PDB file of C-alpha atoms in Angstrom:
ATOM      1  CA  UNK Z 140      73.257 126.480  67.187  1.00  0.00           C
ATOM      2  CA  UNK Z 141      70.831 127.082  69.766  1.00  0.00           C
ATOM      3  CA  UNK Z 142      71.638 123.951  71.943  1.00  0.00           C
ATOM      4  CA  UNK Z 143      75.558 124.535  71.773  1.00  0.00           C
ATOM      5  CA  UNK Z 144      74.498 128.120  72.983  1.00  0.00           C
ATOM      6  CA  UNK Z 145      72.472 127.617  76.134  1.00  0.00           C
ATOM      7  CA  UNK Z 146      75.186 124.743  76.604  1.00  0.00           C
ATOM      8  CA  UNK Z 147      77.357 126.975  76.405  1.00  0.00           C
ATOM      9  CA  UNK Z 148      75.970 129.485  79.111  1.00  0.00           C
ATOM     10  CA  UNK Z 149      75.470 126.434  81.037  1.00  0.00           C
ATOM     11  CA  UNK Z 150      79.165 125.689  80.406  1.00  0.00           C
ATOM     12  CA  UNK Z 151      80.236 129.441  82.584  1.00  0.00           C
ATOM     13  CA  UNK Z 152      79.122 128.000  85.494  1.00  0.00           C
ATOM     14  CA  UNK Z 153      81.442 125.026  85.933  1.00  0.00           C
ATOM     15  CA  UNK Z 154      84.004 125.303  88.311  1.00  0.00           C
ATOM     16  CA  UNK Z 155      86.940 122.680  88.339  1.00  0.00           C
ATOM     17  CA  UNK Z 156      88.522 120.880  91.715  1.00  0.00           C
ATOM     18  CA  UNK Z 157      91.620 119.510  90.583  1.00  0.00           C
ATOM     19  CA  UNK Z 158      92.692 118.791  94.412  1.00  0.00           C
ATOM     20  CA  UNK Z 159      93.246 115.195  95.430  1.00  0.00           C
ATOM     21  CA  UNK Z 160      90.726 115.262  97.664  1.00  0.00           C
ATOM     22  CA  UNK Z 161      88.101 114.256  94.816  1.00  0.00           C
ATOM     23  CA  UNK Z 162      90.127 111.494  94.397  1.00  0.00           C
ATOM     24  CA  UNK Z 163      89.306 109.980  97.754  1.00  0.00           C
ATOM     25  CA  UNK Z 164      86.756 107.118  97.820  1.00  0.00           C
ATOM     26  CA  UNK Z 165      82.894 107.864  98.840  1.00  0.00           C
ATOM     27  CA  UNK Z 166      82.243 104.562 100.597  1.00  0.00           C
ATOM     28  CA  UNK Z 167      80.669 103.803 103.726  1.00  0.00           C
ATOM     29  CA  UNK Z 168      83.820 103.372 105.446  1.00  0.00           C
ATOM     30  CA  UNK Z 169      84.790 107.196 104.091  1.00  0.00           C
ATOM     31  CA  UNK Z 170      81.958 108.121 105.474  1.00  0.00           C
ATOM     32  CA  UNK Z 171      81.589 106.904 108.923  1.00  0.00           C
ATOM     33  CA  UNK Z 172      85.047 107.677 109.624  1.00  0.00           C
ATOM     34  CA  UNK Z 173      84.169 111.656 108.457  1.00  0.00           C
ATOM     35  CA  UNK Z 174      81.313 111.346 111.667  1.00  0.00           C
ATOM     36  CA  UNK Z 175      83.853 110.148 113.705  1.00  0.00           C
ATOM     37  CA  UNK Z 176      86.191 112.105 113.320  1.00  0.00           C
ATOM     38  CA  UNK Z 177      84.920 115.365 114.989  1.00  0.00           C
ATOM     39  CA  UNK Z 178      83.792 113.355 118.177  1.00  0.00           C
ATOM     40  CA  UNK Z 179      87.489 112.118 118.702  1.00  0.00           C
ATOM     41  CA  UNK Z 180      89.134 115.388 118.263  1.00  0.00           C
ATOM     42  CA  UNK Z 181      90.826 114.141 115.235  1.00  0.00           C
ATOM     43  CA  UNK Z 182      93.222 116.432 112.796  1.00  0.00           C
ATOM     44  CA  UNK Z 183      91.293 117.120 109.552  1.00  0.00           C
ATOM     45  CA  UNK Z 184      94.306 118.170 107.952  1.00  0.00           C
ATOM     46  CA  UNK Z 185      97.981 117.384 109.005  1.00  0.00           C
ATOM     47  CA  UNK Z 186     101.043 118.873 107.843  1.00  0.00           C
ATOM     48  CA  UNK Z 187     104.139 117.460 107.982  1.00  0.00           C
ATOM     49  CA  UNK Z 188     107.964 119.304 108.593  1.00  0.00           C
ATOM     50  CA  UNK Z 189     110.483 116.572 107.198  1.00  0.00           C
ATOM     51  CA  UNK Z 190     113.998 117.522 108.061  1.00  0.00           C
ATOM     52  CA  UNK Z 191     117.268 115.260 106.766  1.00  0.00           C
ATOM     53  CA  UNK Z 192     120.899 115.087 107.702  1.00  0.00           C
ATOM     54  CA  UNK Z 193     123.800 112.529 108.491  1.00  0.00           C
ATOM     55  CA  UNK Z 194     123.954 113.833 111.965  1.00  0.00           C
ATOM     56  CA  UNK Z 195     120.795 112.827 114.006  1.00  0.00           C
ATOM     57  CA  UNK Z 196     121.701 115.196 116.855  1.00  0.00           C
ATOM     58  CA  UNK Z 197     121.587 118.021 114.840  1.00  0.00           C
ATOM     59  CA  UNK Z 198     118.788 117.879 113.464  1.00  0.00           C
ATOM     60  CA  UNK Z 199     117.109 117.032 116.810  1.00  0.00           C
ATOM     61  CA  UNK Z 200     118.371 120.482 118.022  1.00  0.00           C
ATOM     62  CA  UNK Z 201     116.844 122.302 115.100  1.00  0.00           C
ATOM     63  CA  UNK Z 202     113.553 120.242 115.771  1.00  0.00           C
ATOM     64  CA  UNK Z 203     113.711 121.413 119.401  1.00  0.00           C
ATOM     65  CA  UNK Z 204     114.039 125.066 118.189  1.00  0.00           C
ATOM     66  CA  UNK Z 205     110.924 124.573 115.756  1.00  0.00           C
ATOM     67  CA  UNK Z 206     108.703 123.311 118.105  1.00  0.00           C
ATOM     68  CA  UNK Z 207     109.508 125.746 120.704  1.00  0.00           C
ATOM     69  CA  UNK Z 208     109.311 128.844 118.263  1.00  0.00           C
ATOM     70  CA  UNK Z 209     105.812 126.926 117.045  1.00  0.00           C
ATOM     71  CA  UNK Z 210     105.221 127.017 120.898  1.00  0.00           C
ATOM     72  CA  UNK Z 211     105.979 131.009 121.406  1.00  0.00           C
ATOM     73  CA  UNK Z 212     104.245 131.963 118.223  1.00  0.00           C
ATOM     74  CA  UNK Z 213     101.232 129.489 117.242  1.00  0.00           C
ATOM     75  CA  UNK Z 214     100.360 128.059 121.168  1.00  0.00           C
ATOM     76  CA  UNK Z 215      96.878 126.751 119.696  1.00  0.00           C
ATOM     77  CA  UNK Z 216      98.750 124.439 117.486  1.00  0.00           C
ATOM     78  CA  UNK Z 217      98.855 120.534 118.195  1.00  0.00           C
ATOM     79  CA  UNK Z 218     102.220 119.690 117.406  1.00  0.00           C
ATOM     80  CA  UNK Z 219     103.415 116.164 117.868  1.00  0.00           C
ATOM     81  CA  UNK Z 220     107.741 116.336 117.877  1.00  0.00           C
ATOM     82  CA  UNK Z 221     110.313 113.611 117.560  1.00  0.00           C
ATOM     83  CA  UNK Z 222     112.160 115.367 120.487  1.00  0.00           C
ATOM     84  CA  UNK Z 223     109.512 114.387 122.667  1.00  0.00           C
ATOM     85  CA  UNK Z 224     110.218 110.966 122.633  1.00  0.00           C
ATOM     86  CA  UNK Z 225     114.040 111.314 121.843  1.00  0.00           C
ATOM     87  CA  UNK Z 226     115.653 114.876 122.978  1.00  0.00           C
ATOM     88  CA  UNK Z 227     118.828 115.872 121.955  1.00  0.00           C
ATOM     89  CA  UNK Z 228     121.803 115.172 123.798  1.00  0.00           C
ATOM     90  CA  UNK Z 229     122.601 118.318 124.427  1.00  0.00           C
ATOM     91  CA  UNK Z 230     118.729 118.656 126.034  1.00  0.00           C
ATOM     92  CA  UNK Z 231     119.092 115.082 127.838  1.00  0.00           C
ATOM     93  CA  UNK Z 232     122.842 116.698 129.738  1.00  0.00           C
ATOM     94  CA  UNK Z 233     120.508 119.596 130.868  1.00  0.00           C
ATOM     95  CA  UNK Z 234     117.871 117.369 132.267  1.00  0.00           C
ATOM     96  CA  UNK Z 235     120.672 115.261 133.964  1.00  0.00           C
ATOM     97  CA  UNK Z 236     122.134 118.624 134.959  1.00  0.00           C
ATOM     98  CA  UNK Z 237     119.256 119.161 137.205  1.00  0.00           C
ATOM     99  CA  UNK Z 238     119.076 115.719 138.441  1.00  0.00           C
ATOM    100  CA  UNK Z 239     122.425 115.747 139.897  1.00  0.00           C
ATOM    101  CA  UNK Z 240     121.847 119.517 141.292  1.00  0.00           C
ATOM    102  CA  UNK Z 241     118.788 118.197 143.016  1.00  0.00           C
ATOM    103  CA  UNK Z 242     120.954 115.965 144.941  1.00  0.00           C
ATOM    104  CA  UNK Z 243     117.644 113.528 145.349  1.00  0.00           C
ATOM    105  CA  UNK Z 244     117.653 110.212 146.790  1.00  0.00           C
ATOM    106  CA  UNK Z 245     115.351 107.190 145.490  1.00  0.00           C
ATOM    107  CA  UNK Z 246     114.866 106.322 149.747  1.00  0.00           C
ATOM    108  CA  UNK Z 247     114.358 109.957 150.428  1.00  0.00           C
ATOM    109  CA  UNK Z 248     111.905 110.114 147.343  1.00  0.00           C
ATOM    110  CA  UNK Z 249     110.135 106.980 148.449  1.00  0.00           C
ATOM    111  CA  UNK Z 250     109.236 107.603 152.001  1.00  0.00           C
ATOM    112  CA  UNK Z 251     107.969 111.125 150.673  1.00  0.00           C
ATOM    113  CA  UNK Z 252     105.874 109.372 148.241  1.00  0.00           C
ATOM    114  CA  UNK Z 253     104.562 107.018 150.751  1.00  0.00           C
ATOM    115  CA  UNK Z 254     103.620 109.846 152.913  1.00  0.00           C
ATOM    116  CA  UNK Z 255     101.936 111.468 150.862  1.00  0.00           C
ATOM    117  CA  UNK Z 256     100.048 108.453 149.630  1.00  0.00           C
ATOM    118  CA  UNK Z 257      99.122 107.207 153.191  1.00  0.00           C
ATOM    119  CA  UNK Z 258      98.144 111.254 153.491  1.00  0.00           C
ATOM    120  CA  UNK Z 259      95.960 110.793 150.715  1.00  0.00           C
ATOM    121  CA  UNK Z 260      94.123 107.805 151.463  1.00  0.00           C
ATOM    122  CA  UNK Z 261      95.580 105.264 148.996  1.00  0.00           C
ATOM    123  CA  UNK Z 262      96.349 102.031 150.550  1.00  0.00           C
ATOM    124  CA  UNK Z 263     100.149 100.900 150.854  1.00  0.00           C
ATOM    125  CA  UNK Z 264     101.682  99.754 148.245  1.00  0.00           C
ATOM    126  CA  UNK Z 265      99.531 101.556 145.452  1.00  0.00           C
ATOM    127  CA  UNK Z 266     102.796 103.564 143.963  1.00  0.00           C
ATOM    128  CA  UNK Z 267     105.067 100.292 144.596  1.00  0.00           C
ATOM    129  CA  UNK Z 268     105.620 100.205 140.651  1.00  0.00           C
ATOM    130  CA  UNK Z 269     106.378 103.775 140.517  1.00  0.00           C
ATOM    131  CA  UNK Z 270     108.806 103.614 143.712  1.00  0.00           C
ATOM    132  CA  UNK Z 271     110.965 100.747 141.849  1.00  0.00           C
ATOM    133  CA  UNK Z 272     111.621 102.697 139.299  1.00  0.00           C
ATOM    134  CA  UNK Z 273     113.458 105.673 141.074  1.00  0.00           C
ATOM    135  CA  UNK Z 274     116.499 104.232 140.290  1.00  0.00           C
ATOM    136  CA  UNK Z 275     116.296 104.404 136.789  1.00  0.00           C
ATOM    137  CA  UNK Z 276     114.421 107.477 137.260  1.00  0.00           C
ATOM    138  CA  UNK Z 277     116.827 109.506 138.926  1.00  0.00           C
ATOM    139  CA  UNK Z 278     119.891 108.441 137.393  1.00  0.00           C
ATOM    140  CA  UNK Z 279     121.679 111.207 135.995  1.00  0.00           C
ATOM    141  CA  UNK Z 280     123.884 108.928 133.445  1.00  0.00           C
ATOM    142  CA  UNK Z 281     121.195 106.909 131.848  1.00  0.00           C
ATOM    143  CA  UNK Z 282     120.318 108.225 128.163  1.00  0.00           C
ATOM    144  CA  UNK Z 283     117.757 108.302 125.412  1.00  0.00           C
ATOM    145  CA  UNK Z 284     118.663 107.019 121.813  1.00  0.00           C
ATOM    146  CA  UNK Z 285     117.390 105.815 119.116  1.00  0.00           C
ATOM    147  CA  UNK Z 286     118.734 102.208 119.305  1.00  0.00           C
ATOM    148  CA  UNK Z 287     117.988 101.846 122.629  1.00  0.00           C
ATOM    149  CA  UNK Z 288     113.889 102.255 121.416  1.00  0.00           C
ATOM    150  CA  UNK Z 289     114.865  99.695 118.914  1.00  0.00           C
ATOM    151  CA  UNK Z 290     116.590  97.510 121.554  1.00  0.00           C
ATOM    152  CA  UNK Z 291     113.650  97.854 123.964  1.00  0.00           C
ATOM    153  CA  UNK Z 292     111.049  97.276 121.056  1.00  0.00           C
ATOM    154  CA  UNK Z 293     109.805 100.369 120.483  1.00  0.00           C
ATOM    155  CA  UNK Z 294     111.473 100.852 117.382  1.00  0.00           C
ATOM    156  CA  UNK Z 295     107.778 101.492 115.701  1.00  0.00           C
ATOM    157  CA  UNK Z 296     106.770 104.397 117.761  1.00  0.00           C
ATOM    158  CA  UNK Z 297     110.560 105.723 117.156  1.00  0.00           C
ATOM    159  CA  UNK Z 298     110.272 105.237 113.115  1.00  0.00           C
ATOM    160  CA  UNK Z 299     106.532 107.079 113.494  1.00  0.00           C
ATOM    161  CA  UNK Z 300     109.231 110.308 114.063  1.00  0.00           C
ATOM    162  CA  UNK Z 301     112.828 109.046 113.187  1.00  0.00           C
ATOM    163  CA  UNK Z 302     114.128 106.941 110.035  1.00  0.00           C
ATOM    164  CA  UNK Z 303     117.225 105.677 109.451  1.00  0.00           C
ATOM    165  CA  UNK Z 304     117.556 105.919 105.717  1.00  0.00           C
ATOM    166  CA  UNK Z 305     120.881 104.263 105.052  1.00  0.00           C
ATOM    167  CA  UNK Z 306     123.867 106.892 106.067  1.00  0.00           C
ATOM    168  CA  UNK Z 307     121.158 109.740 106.564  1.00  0.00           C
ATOM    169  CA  UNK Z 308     118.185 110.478 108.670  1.00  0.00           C
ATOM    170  CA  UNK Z 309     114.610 111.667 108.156  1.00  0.00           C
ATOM    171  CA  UNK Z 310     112.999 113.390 110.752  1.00  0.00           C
ATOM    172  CA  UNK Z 311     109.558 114.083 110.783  1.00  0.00           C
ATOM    173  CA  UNK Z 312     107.298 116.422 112.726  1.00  0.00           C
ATOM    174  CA  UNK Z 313     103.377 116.595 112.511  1.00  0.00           C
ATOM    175  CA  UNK Z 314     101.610 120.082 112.800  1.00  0.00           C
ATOM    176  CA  UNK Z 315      97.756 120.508 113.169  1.00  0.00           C
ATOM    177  CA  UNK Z 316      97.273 124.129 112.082  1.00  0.00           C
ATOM    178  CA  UNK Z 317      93.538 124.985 111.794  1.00  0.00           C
ATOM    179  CA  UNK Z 318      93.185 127.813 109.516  1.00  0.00           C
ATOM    180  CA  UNK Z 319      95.177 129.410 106.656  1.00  0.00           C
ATOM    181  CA  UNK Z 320      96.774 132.344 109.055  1.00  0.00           C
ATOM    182  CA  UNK Z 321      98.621 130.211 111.023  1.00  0.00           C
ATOM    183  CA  UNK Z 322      99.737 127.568 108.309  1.00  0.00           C
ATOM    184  CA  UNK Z 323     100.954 131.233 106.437  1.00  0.00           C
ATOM    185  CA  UNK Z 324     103.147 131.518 109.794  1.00  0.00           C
ATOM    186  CA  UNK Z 325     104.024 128.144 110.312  1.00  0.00           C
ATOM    187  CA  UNK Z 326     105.446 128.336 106.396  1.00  0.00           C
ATOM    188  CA  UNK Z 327     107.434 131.086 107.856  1.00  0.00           C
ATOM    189  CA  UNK Z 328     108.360 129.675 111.171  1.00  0.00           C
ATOM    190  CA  UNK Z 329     110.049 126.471 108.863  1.00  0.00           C
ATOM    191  CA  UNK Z 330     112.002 129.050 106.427  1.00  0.00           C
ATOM    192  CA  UNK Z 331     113.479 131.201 109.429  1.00  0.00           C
ATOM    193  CA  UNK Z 332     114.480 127.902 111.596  1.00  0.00           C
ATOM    194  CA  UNK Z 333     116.581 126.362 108.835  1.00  0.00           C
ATOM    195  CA  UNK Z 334     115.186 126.417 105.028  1.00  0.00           C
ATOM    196  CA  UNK Z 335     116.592 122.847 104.342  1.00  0.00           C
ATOM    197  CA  UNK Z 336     113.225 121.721 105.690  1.00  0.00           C
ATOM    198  CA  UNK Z 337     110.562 120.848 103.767  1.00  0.00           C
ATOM    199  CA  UNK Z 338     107.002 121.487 104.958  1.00  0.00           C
ATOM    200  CA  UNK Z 339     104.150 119.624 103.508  1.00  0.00           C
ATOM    201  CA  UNK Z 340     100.934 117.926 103.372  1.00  0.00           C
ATOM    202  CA  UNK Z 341      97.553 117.584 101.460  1.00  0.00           C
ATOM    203  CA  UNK Z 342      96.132 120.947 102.163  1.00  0.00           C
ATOM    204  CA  UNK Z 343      99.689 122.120 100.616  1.00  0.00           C
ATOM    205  CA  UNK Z 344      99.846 119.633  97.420  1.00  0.00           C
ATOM    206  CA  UNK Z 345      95.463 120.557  96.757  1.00  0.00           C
ATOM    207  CA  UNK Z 346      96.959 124.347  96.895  1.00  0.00           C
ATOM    208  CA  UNK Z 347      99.729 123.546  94.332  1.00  0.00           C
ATOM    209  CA  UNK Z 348      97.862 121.351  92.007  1.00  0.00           C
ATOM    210  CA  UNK Z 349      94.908 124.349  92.441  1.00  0.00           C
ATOM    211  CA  UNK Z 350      97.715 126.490  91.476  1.00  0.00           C
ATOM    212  CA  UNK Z 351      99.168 125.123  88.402  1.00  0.00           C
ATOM    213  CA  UNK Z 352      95.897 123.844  86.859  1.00  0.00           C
ATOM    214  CA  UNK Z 353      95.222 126.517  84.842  1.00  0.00           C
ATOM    215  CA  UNK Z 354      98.568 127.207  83.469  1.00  0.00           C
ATOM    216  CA  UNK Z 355      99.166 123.777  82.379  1.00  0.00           C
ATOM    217  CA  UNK Z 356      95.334 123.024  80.712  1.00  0.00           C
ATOM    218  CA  UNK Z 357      95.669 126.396  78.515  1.00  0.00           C
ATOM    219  CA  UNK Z 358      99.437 125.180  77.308  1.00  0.00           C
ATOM    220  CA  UNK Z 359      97.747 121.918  76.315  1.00  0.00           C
ATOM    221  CA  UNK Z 360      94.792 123.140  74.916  1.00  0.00           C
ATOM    222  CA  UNK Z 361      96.959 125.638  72.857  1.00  0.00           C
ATOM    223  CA  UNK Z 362      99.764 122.158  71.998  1.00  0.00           C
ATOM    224  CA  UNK Z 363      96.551 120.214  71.002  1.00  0.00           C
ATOM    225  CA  UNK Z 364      95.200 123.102  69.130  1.00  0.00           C
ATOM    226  CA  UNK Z 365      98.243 123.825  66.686  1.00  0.00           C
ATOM    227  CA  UNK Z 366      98.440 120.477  66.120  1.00  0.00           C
ATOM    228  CA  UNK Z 367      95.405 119.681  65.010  1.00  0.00           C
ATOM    229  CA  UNK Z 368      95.130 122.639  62.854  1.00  0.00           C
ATOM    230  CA  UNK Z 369      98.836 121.180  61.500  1.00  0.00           C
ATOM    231  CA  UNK Z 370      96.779 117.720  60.942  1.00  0.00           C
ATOM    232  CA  UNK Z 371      93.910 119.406  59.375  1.00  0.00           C
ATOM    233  CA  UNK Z 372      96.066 122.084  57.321  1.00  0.00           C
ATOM    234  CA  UNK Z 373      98.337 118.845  56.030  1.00  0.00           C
ATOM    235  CA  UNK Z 374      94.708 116.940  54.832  1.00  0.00           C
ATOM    236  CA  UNK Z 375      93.499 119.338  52.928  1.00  0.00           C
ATOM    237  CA  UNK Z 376      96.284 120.953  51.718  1.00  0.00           C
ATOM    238  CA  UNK Z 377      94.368 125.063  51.839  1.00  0.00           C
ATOM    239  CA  UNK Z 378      93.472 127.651  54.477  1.00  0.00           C
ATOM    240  CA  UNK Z 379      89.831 127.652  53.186  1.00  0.00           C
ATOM    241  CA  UNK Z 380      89.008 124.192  53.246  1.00  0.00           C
ATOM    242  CA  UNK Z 381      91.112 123.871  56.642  1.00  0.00           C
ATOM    243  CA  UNK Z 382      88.826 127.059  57.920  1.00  0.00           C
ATOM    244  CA  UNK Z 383      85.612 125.320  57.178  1.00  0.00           C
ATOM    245  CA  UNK Z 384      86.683 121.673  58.824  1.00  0.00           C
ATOM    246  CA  UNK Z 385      88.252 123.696  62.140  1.00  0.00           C
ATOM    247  CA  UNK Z 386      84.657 125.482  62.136  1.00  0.00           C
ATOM    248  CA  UNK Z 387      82.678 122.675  64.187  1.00  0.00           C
ATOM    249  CA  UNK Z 388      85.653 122.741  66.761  1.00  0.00           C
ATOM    250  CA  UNK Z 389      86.064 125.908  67.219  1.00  0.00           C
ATOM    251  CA  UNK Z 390      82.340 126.605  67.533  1.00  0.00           C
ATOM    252  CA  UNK Z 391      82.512 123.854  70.283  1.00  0.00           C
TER     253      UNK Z 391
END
């Protein structure tokens, strides 16, 4: 009696972690990389918006709305967007838009740029690289898509954001929100943009284990309990002998 009562004081102090992040390996890997992280500006936590559809332009136009609402309203965010490395058309016609309005010339553009450099001090030739590319550069027709990563093998930074998943696609954007105001208002920035999207993450799946922990150990504890009083109950067959052998348990 007295040990299973100071245990039992002992016992009010526990606190349980049911997060996944208990899960996680204590090496010395683990934690070298912890050290490291910090110097290298590194995300501790990184959420993730995951947005799917048949029609890849559309849902690059609702990513380009996300991340410049996230832009507006959370500007100390890091953000990393698949429209940064594949814009919409729609974007893309806009850009080309004010290609053709600025009526530039790769020549034109090249001489400037050689000014400038010889202005500058460089020695000639140091933008040559640069200055062959104006072509491509400046031309208003030339577009941005997804098989033309693939084509040009960089089909593995384009699957980082985009993934062809049969007849659909899965886009994915990567949010770095540092504190839990401005995940509360990214969470809210997801839901007004279009609700189909599905925002998550570690930090969220700790919160909703954290969440449901409690709920679901009582409603076990209280399955295991009737049915081991049914056991009990069945063995000996009356309440008083099933009282005194459900004593020890219920005392612990």
């Amino acid at each position: 009696a007295l040990v299973t009562l100071v245990l039992g004081i002992a016992a009010a102090g526990l606190r349980v972690n049911p997060t996944l992040d208990r899960l996680r390996s204590v090496t010395a890997a683990s934690r070298l990389e912890e050290r490291l992280a910090p110097m290298f500006g590194l995300p501790r936590e990184v959420y993730v918006v995951l947005a799917g559809g048949a029609d890849l332009e559309s849902l690059l136009q609702i990513n380009e709305t996300l991340t410049a609402a996230i832009a507006i309203e959370l500007p100390g965010v890091g953000l990393q967007s698949p429209t940064r490395l594949l814009p919409s058309q729609a974007a893309q016609e806009q850009t080309a838009a004010r290609i053709r309005d600025a009526r530039l010339l790769p020549d034109a553009v090249r001489r400037s740029l050689d000014q400038a450099a010889e202005a500058a001090g460089f020695r000639a030739g140091a933008f040559q690289p640069f200055a062959d590319r104006l072509p491509q550069l400046l031309d208003a027709s030339a577009r941005l898509t997804y098989d033309g990563y693939e084509a040009n093998g960089l089909g593995d930074l384009a699957r980082r954001f985009v993934v062809r998943d049969g007849a659909r696609w899965l886009a994915a954007t990567y949010v770095f929100p540092t504190d839990a105001a401005q995940v509360a208002s990214l969470e809210r920035l997801v839901e007004r943009v279009d609700p189909s999207q599905t925002l998550t993450g570690l930090p969220l799946v700790n919160r909703e284990l954290g969440r449901r922990f409690l709920p679901q150990f009582f409603k076990g504890l209280a399955i295991g309990s009737l049915v081991v009083v049914a056991l009990v109950a069945l063995a000996f067959r009356r309440w008083r002998l099933t009282l005194y052998a459900l004593a020890p348990t219920v005392l612990g």
